[in-house]
């Protein structure tokens, strides 16, 4: 198992190392194409490489012409099989964090909850890989209040770090009559994820859920406003003789989350590159809207 993981990691790093060369060749081929189409002479620095680049152009097509990156490969196979998510916590969790972990486990269909025990991060990720998990979700707390959520996609990443605030659990929403939570695959609503980083974060979140059936009555919404994501969980029922009225019911939990780090590797890789990090100057009066 360890030898196979090491081989897969080497293959991944090799594909990543080729990205710069492929992108440079694509830019050169594009420059030659543009010059020929406009009737201009080919740039001097490209004349020697023109035969090789023109030969590569003969095998190019519209769908696969532009170079791909390891970012494209991370979720390339996500649609082939439903995600398998494992939910765990930091060590020695409080009763409130343990309850929150149970509710988060129900948010993701077919997810599994793992008692952390004495497992270190490397052992946790290795166990998830060995059991064919696609994502690891780790919850953290501060003084008994959930305040952090980490999503790490396997086997190569990315890993997104979120801070949590205003956590309201299902027992707080329905203190007297707590109904059974549906575990059907939900419909997802993403609002305000308009930038390139926003689309990246939306991918991290949406691939935690399987494709829903058209008649699913469960809705998960992620609404971004000023780089803070509001998560809400609802179910709905159609009422009335013509079923034109919709009864929307909040199920919970609900919370606000903010991305503060996005890494290209998995949770156990300390040397992974940072794709994006929240800097202190982003919180000044001239706020940077990164996600939307």
Tab-separated table of C-alpha atoms in Angstrom:
chain	number	residue	atom	x	y	z
A	1	UNK	CA	0.000	0.000	0.000
A	2	UNK	CA	2.773	2.445	0.929
A	3	UNK	CA	4.699	1.633	-2.265
A	4	UNK	CA	1.599	2.199	-4.383
A	5	UNK	CA	0.885	5.542	-2.684
A	6	UNK	CA	4.505	6.603	-3.217
A	7	UNK	CA	4.302	5.650	-6.901
A	8	UNK	CA	1.029	7.525	-7.396
A	9	UNK	CA	2.499	10.575	-5.683
A	10	UNK	CA	5.576	10.488	-7.967
A	11	UNK	CA	3.346	10.237	-11.038
A	12	UNK	CA	1.282	13.192	-9.803
A	13	UNK	CA	4.386	15.320	-9.198
A	14	UNK	CA	5.738	14.391	-12.636
A	15	UNK	CA	2.502	15.483	-14.357
A	16	UNK	CA	2.620	18.692	-12.334
A	17	UNK	CA	6.220	19.367	-13.433
A	18	UNK	CA	5.167	19.168	-17.110
A	19	UNK	CA	2.559	21.891	-16.767
A	20	UNK	CA	4.971	24.796	-17.252
A	21	UNK	CA	6.471	23.344	-20.441
A	22	UNK	CA	3.044	22.550	-21.918
A	23	UNK	CA	1.736	26.034	-21.120
A	24	UNK	CA	4.805	27.622	-22.730
A	25	UNK	CA	4.433	25.472	-25.873
A	26	UNK	CA	0.743	26.368	-26.095
A	27	UNK	CA	1.545	30.094	-25.914
A	28	UNK	CA	4.130	29.714	-28.694
A	29	UNK	CA	1.726	27.722	-30.920
A	30	UNK	CA	-0.938	30.358	-30.341
A	31	UNK	CA	1.485	33.118	-31.365
A	32	UNK	CA	2.384	31.259	-34.584
A	33	UNK	CA	-1.273	30.651	-35.410
A	34	UNK	CA	-2.139	34.305	-34.872
A	35	UNK	CA	0.751	35.494	-37.035
A	36	UNK	CA	-0.184	33.167	-39.924
A	37	UNK	CA	-3.882	34.081	-39.695
A	38	UNK	CA	-3.126	37.818	-39.805
A	39	UNK	CA	-0.490	37.519	-42.560
A	40	UNK	CA	2.327	38.755	-40.341
A	41	UNK	CA	5.827	37.234	-40.216
A	42	UNK	CA	6.457	34.631	-37.537
A	43	UNK	CA	8.358	36.098	-34.561
A	44	UNK	CA	12.105	35.607	-34.899
A	45	UNK	CA	12.453	33.721	-31.616
A	46	UNK	CA	9.892	31.142	-32.803
A	47	UNK	CA	11.210	30.408	-36.309
A	48	UNK	CA	13.531	27.614	-35.206
A	49	UNK	CA	10.792	25.889	-33.194
A	50	UNK	CA	8.086	26.374	-35.836
A	51	UNK	CA	8.343	22.892	-37.470
A	52	UNK	CA	7.974	21.129	-34.116
A	53	UNK	CA	5.147	23.369	-32.940
A	54	UNK	CA	3.290	23.204	-36.242
A	55	UNK	CA	3.527	19.402	-36.163
A	56	UNK	CA	1.961	19.432	-32.675
A	57	UNK	CA	-0.817	21.677	-34.001
A	58	UNK	CA	-1.763	18.990	-36.521
A	59	UNK	CA	-2.977	16.754	-33.665
A	60	UNK	CA	-4.763	19.483	-31.685
A	61	UNK	CA	-8.526	19.775	-31.429
A	62	UNK	CA	-10.803	22.465	-30.048
A	63	UNK	CA	-11.715	20.569	-26.877
A	64	UNK	CA	-8.239	19.457	-25.812
A	65	UNK	CA	-6.017	22.167	-27.247
A	66	UNK	CA	-5.510	24.297	-24.135
A	67	UNK	CA	-3.135	22.790	-21.538
A	68	UNK	CA	-4.634	21.279	-18.409
A	69	UNK	CA	-3.286	21.522	-14.891
A	70	UNK	CA	-3.205	19.369	-11.763
A	71	UNK	CA	-6.093	21.533	-10.520
A	72	UNK	CA	-8.217	20.093	-13.329
A	73	UNK	CA	-7.148	16.536	-12.439
A	74	UNK	CA	-8.157	16.739	-8.773
A	75	UNK	CA	-11.880	16.393	-9.465
A	76	UNK	CA	-11.662	14.842	-12.945
A	77	UNK	CA	-13.098	11.514	-11.744
A	78	UNK	CA	-15.454	12.908	-9.103
A	79	UNK	CA	-18.583	12.313	-11.199
A	80	UNK	CA	-17.830	8.635	-11.808
A	81	UNK	CA	-18.694	7.509	-8.278
A	82	UNK	CA	-20.449	9.102	-5.291
A	83	UNK	CA	-18.189	10.760	-2.723
A	84	UNK	CA	-17.187	8.920	0.425
A	85	UNK	CA	-16.716	11.390	3.270
A	86	UNK	CA	-15.305	10.702	6.732
A	87	UNK	CA	-16.074	13.215	9.510
A	88	UNK	CA	-13.899	13.477	12.603
A	89	UNK	CA	-12.877	16.005	15.251
A	90	UNK	CA	-9.835	17.278	17.053
A	91	UNK	CA	-8.594	15.193	19.972
A	92	UNK	CA	-10.603	14.993	23.202
A	93	UNK	CA	-13.687	16.760	21.817
A	94	UNK	CA	-16.240	18.334	24.117
A	95	UNK	CA	-19.813	17.081	24.230
A	96	UNK	CA	-20.947	19.989	22.033
A	97	UNK	CA	-18.301	19.322	19.372
A	98	UNK	CA	-19.173	15.611	19.379
A	99	UNK	CA	-22.833	16.496	18.856
A	100	UNK	CA	-21.894	18.916	16.081
A	101	UNK	CA	-19.851	16.160	14.399
A	102	UNK	CA	-22.906	13.883	14.449
A	103	UNK	CA	-25.007	16.570	12.771
A	104	UNK	CA	-22.332	17.310	10.156
A	105	UNK	CA	-22.139	13.596	9.424
A	106	UNK	CA	-25.859	13.665	8.600
A	107	UNK	CA	-25.369	16.675	6.302
A	108	UNK	CA	-23.289	14.565	3.892
A	109	UNK	CA	-25.193	11.524	2.557
A	110	UNK	CA	-23.520	8.168	3.311
A	111	UNK	CA	-20.743	9.859	5.306
A	112	UNK	CA	-19.030	8.075	8.172
A	113	UNK	CA	-18.056	9.507	11.531
A	114	UNK	CA	-14.717	8.483	13.020
A	115	UNK	CA	-13.791	8.838	16.673
A	116	UNK	CA	-10.370	10.482	16.547
A	117	UNK	CA	-8.941	8.836	19.652
A	118	UNK	CA	-5.133	8.998	19.593
A	119	UNK	CA	-4.797	9.056	15.804
A	120	UNK	CA	-2.349	11.610	14.446
A	121	UNK	CA	-3.030	13.369	11.146
A	122	UNK	CA	-0.812	11.065	9.061
A	123	UNK	CA	-2.529	7.961	10.468
A	124	UNK	CA	-5.954	9.533	9.935
A	125	UNK	CA	-5.292	10.332	6.275
A	126	UNK	CA	-3.659	6.939	5.681
A	127	UNK	CA	-6.694	5.150	7.131
A	128	UNK	CA	-9.023	7.228	4.945
A	129	UNK	CA	-6.990	6.404	1.821
A	130	UNK	CA	-6.878	2.703	2.684
A	131	UNK	CA	-10.675	2.607	2.968
A	132	UNK	CA	-11.297	4.409	-0.318
A	133	UNK	CA	-12.503	7.697	1.161
A	134	UNK	CA	-12.601	10.716	-1.121
A	135	UNK	CA	-12.707	13.499	1.498
A	136	UNK	CA	-11.775	14.037	5.126
A	137	UNK	CA	-13.685	16.641	7.171
A	138	UNK	CA	-12.088	17.665	10.481
A	139	UNK	CA	-13.914	19.849	13.025
A	140	UNK	CA	-12.179	21.984	15.662
A	141	UNK	CA	-13.353	23.910	18.705
A	142	UNK	CA	-12.352	26.691	21.079
A	143	UNK	CA	-13.628	26.589	24.661
A	144	UNK	CA	-16.333	24.131	23.767
A	145	UNK	CA	-17.607	26.037	20.714
A	146	UNK	CA	-17.023	24.710	17.171
A	147	UNK	CA	-14.813	27.249	15.408
A	148	UNK	CA	-13.019	25.443	12.567
A	149	UNK	CA	-13.706	23.119	9.639
A	150	UNK	CA	-11.122	21.510	7.340
A	151	UNK	CA	-11.990	19.768	4.074
A	152	UNK	CA	-9.206	17.665	2.544
A	153	UNK	CA	-9.791	15.958	-0.805
A	154	UNK	CA	-8.028	12.641	-1.410
A	155	UNK	CA	-5.717	11.444	-2.793
A	156	UNK	CA	-3.881	14.647	-3.860
A	157	UNK	CA	-5.810	17.602	-2.411
A	158	UNK	CA	-6.784	20.395	-2.250
A	159	UNK	CA	-7.282	21.150	1.440
A	160	UNK	CA	-9.507	24.068	2.455
A	161	UNK	CA	-9.418	25.620	5.939
A	162	UNK	CA	-12.522	27.447	7.171
A	163	UNK	CA	-13.242	29.318	10.392
A	164	UNK	CA	-16.748	28.926	11.839
A	165	UNK	CA	-18.918	31.291	13.823
A	166	UNK	CA	-22.556	31.596	14.905
A	167	UNK	CA	-22.928	27.819	15.004
A	168	UNK	CA	-26.540	26.842	15.723
A	169	UNK	CA	-27.212	23.118	15.954
A	170	UNK	CA	-30.429	21.258	15.236
A	171	UNK	CA	-31.230	20.898	18.915
A	172	UNK	CA	-31.100	24.696	19.236
A	173	UNK	CA	-33.449	25.204	16.270
A	174	UNK	CA	-35.978	22.593	17.396
A	175	UNK	CA	-35.438	22.211	21.153
A	176	UNK	CA	-38.741	20.421	21.815
A	177	UNK	CA	-39.737	18.509	18.677
A	178	UNK	CA	-36.578	17.375	16.922
A	179	UNK	CA	-37.629	15.613	13.718
A	180	UNK	CA	-35.674	12.926	11.897
A	181	UNK	CA	-33.216	14.346	9.378
A	182	UNK	CA	-33.521	13.150	5.802
A	183	UNK	CA	-30.334	11.626	4.405
A	184	UNK	CA	-31.307	11.956	0.747
A	185	UNK	CA	-28.862	13.639	-1.606
A	186	UNK	CA	-29.679	17.377	-1.464
A	187	UNK	CA	-30.019	20.014	-4.136
A	188	UNK	CA	-27.222	22.584	-3.780
A	189	UNK	CA	-27.482	26.362	-4.087
A	190	UNK	CA	-24.310	28.433	-4.497
A	191	UNK	CA	-24.730	32.196	-4.533
A	192	UNK	CA	-21.975	34.793	-4.828
A	193	UNK	CA	-19.131	32.463	-5.929
A	194	UNK	CA	-18.374	34.454	-9.071
A	195	UNK	CA	-14.599	34.813	-9.023
A	196	UNK	CA	-12.008	32.193	-9.944
A	197	UNK	CA	-11.314	31.512	-6.270
A	198	UNK	CA	-15.043	31.381	-5.608
A	199	UNK	CA	-15.481	28.696	-8.280
A	200	UNK	CA	-12.587	26.780	-6.729
A	201	UNK	CA	-14.163	26.871	-3.264
A	202	UNK	CA	-17.530	25.884	-4.738
A	203	UNK	CA	-15.860	22.793	-6.238
A	204	UNK	CA	-14.379	21.874	-2.858
A	205	UNK	CA	-17.832	22.027	-1.271
A	206	UNK	CA	-20.098	20.643	-3.987
A	207	UNK	CA	-18.065	17.477	-4.546
A	208	UNK	CA	-18.786	16.464	-0.962
A	209	UNK	CA	-22.342	15.677	-2.094
A	210	UNK	CA	-23.636	13.080	-4.560
A	211	UNK	CA	-25.912	13.959	-7.477
A	212	UNK	CA	-29.492	14.374	-6.147
A	213	UNK	CA	-32.638	12.850	-7.565
A	214	UNK	CA	-35.046	15.326	-9.191
A	215	UNK	CA	-37.700	14.730	-6.519
A	216	UNK	CA	-35.377	15.307	-3.568
A	217	UNK	CA	-36.971	17.614	-0.959
A	218	UNK	CA	-33.682	18.568	0.676
A	219	UNK	CA	-31.776	21.813	-0.029
A	220	UNK	CA	-28.311	22.945	1.078
A	221	UNK	CA	-27.455	26.594	0.403
A	222	UNK	CA	-24.025	28.276	0.483
A	223	UNK	CA	-24.399	32.056	0.148
A	224	UNK	CA	-21.267	34.186	-0.010
A	225	UNK	CA	-21.427	37.804	1.129
A	226	UNK	CA	-18.212	39.783	1.653
A	227	UNK	CA	-16.127	36.587	1.784
A	228	UNK	CA	-18.294	35.020	4.500
A	229	UNK	CA	-20.281	31.927	3.527
A	230	UNK	CA	-23.646	31.317	5.178
A	231	UNK	CA	-24.651	27.655	5.288
A	232	UNK	CA	-28.335	26.761	5.626
A	233	UNK	CA	-30.140	23.415	5.455
A	234	UNK	CA	-33.832	23.246	4.532
A	235	UNK	CA	-36.488	20.792	3.457
A	236	UNK	CA	-39.642	21.699	1.587
A	237	UNK	CA	-43.102	20.267	0.955
A	238	UNK	CA	-45.681	21.218	-1.656
A	239	UNK	CA	-49.089	21.948	-0.142
A	240	UNK	CA	-52.547	22.940	-1.334
A	241	UNK	CA	-54.947	21.303	-3.737
A	242	UNK	CA	-52.817	22.182	-6.752
A	243	UNK	CA	-49.597	21.885	-4.751
A	244	UNK	CA	-48.729	25.461	-5.629
A	245	UNK	CA	-47.766	26.447	-2.085
A	246	UNK	CA	-44.350	25.479	-0.763
A	247	UNK	CA	-43.699	24.983	2.941
A	248	UNK	CA	-39.996	25.639	3.606
A	249	UNK	CA	-38.604	24.332	6.888
A	250	UNK	CA	-35.144	24.915	8.304
A	251	UNK	CA	-33.606	21.707	9.574
A	252	UNK	CA	-30.153	22.806	10.686
A	253	UNK	CA	-27.407	23.019	11.568
A	254	UNK	CA	-26.549	26.538	10.407
A	255	UNK	CA	-23.350	28.532	10.642
A	256	UNK	CA	-21.133	31.115	8.952
A	257	UNK	CA	-17.810	30.018	7.503
A	258	UNK	CA	-14.841	31.939	6.124
A	259	UNK	CA	-11.996	30.542	4.053
A	260	UNK	CA	-8.576	31.478	5.407
A	261	UNK	CA	-6.285	29.009	3.611
A	262	UNK	CA	-6.367	26.813	0.516
A	263	UNK	CA	-3.526	24.333	0.000
A	264	UNK	CA	-2.716	22.190	-3.013
A	265	UNK	CA	-1.851	19.063	-1.008
A	266	UNK	CA	-3.638	16.879	1.506
A	267	UNK	CA	-3.983	17.437	5.228
A	268	UNK	CA	-0.904	15.364	6.121
A	269	UNK	CA	1.475	17.170	3.734
A	270	UNK	CA	3.261	19.915	5.653
A	271	UNK	CA	5.275	21.021	2.616
A	272	UNK	CA	2.298	21.476	0.271
A	273	UNK	CA	2.075	24.757	-1.624
A	274	UNK	CA	-0.446	27.402	-0.624
A	275	UNK	CA	-2.882	28.233	-3.405
A	276	UNK	CA	-4.455	31.095	-1.447
A	277	UNK	CA	-4.037	32.508	2.069
A	278	UNK	CA	-6.049	35.180	3.864
A	279	UNK	CA	-3.670	38.053	4.669
A	280	UNK	CA	-4.210	40.653	7.423
A	281	UNK	CA	-4.370	43.534	4.916
A	282	UNK	CA	-7.467	41.931	3.360
A	283	UNK	CA	-9.490	42.950	6.422
A	284	UNK	CA	-8.848	46.674	6.064
A	285	UNK	CA	-11.442	49.257	5.059
A	286	UNK	CA	-10.663	48.629	1.412
A	287	UNK	CA	-11.884	45.048	1.605
A	288	UNK	CA	-10.827	42.513	-0.975
A	289	UNK	CA	-13.760	40.439	-2.216
A	290	UNK	CA	-11.947	37.225	-3.071
A	291	UNK	CA	-14.753	34.696	-3.463
A	292	UNK	CA	-17.388	36.811	-5.195
